PDB file of C-alpha atoms in Angstrom:
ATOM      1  CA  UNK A  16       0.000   0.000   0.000  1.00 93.00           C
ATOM      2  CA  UNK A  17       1.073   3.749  -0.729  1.00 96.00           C
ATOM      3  CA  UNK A  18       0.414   6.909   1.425  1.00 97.00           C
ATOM      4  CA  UNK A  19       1.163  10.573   0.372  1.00 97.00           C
ATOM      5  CA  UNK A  20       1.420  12.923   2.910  1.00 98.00           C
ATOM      6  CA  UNK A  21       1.530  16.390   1.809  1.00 98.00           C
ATOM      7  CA  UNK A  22       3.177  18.905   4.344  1.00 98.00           C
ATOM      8  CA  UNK A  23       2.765  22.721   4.112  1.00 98.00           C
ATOM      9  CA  UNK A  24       3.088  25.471   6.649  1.00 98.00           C
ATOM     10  CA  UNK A  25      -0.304  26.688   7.578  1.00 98.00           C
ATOM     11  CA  UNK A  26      -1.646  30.080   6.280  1.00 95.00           C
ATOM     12  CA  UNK A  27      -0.127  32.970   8.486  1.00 95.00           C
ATOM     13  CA  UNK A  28       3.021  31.297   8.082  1.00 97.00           C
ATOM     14  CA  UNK A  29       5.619  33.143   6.721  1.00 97.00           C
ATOM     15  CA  UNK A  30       6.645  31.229   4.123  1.00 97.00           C
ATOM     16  CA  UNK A  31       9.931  32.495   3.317  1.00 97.00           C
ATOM     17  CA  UNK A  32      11.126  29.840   0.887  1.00 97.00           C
ATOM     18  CA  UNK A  33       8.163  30.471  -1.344  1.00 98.00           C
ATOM     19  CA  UNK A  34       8.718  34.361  -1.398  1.00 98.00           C
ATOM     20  CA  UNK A  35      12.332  33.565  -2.481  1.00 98.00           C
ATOM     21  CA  UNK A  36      11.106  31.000  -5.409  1.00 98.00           C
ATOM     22  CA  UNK A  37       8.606  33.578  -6.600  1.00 98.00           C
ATOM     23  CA  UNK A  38      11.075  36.401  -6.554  1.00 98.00           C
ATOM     24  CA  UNK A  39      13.786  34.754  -8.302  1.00 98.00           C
ATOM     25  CA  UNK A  40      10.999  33.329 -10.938  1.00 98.00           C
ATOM     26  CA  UNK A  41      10.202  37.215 -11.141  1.00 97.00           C
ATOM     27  CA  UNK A  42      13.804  37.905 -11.710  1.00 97.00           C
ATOM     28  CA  UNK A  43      14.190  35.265 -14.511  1.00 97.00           C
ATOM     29  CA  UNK A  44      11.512  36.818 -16.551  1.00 96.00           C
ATOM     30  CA  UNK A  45       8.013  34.951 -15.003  1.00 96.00           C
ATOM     31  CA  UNK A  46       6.437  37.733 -14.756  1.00 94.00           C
ATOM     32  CA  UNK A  47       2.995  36.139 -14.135  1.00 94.00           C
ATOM     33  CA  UNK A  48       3.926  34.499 -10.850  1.00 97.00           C
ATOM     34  CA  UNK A  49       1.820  36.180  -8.049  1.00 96.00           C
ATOM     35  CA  UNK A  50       3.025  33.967  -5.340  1.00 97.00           C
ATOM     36  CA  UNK A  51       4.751  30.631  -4.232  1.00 98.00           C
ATOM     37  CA  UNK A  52       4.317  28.257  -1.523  1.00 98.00           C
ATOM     38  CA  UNK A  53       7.471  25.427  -0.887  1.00 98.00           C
ATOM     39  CA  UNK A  54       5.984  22.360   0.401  1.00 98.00           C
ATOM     40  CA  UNK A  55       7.399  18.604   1.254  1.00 98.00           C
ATOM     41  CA  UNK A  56       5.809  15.593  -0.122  1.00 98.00           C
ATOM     42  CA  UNK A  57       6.702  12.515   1.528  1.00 98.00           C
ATOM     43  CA  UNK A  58       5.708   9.027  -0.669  1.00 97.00           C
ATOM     44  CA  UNK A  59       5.318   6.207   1.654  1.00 97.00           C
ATOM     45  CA  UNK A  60       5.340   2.229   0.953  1.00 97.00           C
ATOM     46  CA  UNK A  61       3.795   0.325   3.914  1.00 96.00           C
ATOM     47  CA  UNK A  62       3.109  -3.101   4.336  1.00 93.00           C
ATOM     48  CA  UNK A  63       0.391  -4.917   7.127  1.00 89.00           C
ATOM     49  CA  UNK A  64      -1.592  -2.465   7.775  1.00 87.00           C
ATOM     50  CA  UNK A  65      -4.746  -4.238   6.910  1.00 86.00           C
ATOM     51  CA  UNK A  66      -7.373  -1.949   5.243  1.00 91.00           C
ATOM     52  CA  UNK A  67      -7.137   1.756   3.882  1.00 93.00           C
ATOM     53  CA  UNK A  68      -8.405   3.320   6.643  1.00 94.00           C
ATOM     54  CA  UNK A  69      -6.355   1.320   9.590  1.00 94.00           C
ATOM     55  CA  UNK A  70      -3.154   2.712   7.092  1.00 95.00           C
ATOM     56  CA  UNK A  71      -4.848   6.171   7.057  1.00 96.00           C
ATOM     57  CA  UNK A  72      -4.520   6.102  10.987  1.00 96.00           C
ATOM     58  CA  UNK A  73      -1.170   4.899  11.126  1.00 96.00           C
ATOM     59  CA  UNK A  74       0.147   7.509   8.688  1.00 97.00           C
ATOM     60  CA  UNK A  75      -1.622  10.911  10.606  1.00 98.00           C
ATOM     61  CA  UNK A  76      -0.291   9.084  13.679  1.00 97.00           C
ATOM     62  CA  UNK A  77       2.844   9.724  11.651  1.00 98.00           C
ATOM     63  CA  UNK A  78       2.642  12.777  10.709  1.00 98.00           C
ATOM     64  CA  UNK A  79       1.843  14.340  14.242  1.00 98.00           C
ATOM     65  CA  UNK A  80       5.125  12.526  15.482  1.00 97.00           C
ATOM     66  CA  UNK A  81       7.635  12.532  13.035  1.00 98.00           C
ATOM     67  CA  UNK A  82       6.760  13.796   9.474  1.00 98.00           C
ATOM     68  CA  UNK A  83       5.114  17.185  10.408  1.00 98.00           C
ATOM     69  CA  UNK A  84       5.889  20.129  13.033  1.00 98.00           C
ATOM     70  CA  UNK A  85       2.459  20.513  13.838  1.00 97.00           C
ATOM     71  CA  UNK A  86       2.682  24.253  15.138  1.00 98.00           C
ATOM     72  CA  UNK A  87       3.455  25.666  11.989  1.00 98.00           C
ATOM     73  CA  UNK A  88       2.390  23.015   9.077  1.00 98.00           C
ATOM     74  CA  UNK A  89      -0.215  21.204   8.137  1.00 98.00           C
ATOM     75  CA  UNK A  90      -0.405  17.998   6.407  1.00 98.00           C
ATOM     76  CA  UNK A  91      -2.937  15.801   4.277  1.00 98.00           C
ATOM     77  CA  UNK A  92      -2.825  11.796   3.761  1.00 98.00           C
ATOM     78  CA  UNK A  93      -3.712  10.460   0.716  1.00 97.00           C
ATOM     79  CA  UNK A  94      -3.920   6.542   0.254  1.00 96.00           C
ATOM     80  CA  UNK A  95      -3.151   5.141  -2.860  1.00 90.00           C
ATOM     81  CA  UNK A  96      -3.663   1.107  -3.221  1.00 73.00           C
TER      82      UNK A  96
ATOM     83  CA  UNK B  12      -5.035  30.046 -11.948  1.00 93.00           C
ATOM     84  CA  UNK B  13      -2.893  27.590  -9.799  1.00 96.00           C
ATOM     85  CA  UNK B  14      -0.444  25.156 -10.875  1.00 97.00           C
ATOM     86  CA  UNK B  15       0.977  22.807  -8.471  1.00 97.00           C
ATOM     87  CA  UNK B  16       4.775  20.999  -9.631  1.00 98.00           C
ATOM     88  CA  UNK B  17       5.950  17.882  -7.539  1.00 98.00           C
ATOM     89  CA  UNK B  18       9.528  17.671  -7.365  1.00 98.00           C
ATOM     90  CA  UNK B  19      11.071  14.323  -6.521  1.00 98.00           C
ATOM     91  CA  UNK B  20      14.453  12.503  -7.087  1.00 98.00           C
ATOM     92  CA  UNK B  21      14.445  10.143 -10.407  1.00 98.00           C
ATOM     93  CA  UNK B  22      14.429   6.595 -10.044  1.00 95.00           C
ATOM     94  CA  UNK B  23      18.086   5.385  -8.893  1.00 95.00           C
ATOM     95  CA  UNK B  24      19.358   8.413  -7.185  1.00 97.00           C
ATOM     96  CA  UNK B  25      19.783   7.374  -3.684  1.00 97.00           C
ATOM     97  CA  UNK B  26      16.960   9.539  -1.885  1.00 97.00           C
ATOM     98  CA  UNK B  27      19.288  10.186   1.617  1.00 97.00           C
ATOM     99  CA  UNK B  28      16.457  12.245   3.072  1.00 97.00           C
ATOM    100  CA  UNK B  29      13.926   9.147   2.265  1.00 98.00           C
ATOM    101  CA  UNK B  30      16.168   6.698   3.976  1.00 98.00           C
ATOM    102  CA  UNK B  31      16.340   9.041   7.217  1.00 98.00           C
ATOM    103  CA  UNK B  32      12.732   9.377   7.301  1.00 98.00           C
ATOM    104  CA  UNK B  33      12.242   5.569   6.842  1.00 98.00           C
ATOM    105  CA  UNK B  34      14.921   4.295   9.497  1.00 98.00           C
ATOM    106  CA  UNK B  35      13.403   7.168  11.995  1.00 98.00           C
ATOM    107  CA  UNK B  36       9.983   6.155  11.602  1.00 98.00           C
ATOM    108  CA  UNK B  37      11.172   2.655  12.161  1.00 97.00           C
ATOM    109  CA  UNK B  38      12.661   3.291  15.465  1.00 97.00           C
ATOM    110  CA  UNK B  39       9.532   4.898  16.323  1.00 97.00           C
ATOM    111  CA  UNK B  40       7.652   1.654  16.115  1.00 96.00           C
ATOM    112  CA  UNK B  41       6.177   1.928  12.308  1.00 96.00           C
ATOM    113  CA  UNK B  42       7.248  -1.213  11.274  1.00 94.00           C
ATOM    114  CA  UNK B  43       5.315  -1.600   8.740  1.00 94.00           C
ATOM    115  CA  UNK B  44       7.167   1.395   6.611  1.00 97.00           C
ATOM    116  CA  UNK B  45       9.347  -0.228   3.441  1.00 96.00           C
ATOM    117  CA  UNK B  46      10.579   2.794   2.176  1.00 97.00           C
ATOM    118  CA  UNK B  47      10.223   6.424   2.161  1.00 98.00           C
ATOM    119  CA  UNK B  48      10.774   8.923  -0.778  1.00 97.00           C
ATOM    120  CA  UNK B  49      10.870  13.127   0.055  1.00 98.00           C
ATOM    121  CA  UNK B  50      10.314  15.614  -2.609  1.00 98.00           C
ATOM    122  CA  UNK B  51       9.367  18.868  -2.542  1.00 98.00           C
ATOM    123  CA  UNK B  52       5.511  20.270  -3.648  1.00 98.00           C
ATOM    124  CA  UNK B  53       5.131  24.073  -5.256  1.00 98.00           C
ATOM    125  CA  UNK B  54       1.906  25.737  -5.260  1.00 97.00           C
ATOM    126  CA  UNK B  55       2.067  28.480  -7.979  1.00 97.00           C
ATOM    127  CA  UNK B  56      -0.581  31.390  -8.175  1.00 97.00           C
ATOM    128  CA  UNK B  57      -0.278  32.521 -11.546  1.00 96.00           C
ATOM    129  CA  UNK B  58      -2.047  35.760 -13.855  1.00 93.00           C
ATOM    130  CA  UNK B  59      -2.121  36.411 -17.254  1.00 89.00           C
ATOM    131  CA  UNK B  60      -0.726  33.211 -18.919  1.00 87.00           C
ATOM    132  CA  UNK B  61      -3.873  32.962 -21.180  1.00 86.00           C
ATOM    133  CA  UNK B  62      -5.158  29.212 -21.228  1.00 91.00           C
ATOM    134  CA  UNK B  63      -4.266  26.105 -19.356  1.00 93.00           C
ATOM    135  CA  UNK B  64      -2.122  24.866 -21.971  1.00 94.00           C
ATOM    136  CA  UNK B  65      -0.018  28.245 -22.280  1.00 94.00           C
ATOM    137  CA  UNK B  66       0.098  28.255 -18.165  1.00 95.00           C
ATOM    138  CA  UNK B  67       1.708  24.805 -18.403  1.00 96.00           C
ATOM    139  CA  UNK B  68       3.883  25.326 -20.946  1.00 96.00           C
ATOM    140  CA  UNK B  69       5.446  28.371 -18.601  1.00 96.00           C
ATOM    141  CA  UNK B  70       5.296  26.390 -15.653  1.00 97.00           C
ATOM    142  CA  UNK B  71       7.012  23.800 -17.123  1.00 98.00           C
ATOM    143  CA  UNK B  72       9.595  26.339 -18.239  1.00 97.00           C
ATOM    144  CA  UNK B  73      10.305  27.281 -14.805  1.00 98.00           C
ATOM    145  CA  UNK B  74      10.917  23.892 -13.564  1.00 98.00           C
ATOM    146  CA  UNK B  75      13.670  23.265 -16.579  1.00 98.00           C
ATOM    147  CA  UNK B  76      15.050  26.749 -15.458  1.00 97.00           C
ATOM    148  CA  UNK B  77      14.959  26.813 -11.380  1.00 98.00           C
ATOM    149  CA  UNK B  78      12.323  24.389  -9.837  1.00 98.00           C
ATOM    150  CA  UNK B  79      13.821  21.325 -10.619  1.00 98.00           C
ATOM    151  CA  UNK B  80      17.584  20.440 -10.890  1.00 98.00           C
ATOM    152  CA  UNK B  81      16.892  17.777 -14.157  1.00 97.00           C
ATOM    153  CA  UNK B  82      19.930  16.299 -13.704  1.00 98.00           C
ATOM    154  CA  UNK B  83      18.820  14.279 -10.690  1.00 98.00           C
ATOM    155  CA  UNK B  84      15.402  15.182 -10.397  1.00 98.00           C
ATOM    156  CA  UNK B  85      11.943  15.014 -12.114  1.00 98.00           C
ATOM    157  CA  UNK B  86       8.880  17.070 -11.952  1.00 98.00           C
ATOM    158  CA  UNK B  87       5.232  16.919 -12.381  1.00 98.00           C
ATOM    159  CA  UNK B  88       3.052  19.978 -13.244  1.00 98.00           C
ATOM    160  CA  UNK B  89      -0.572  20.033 -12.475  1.00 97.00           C
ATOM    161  CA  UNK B  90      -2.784  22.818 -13.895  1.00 96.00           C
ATOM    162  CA  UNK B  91      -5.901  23.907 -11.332  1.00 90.00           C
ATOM    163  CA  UNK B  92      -8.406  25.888 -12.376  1.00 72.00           C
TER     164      UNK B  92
END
């Protein structure tokens, strides 16, 4: 089974990396970029964890522990079979 | 519109950050993890690039030119209304 977890800072975040990308896309000519947001994506294979939704459970459990900083991001699970 | 690129390592470049993630969540008591893979996710808000195949053609563009380093890395570009 396959989980992607999307990670992101949460709105009201500065999001410095994403001002930097959008500048320097300004800078090379992109003039049509408004903003940018940097997120991580994290692609997981997992094995024995029964059904989609016993995986889903595992992987937030996860997230709040390991994979996300949970005062400043935010993250979505997606299962994939 | 939006466009969101997914940046991620090509197949056979050894993904360091994946392997961290893996062994950490391992010694956390996921056993069940196989293998981990980190990219990066960019959310784009973009003006004035006409239609959605013009928008991706730009975006696409950028990745060749800053988002993505091709040489050891691939990239995805999704077009959002």
């Amino acid at each position: 089974m396959k989980a992607i977890v999307t990670v992101g800072l949460k709105p009201g975040v500065l999001d410095v990396q994403g001002k930097a990308v959008a500048r320097a896309l300004g800078d090379l000519g992109f003039a049509g970029v408004e903003e940018a947001r940097v997120g991580k994506v994290i692609e997981l294979d997992l094995s024995g964890y029964g059904d989609r939704a016993s995986a889903e459970k595992q992987v937030k459990d996860m997230c709040e522990k390991l994979l996300a900083n949970t005062v400043i991001e935010s993250y979505r699970v997606e299962i994939a079979s």
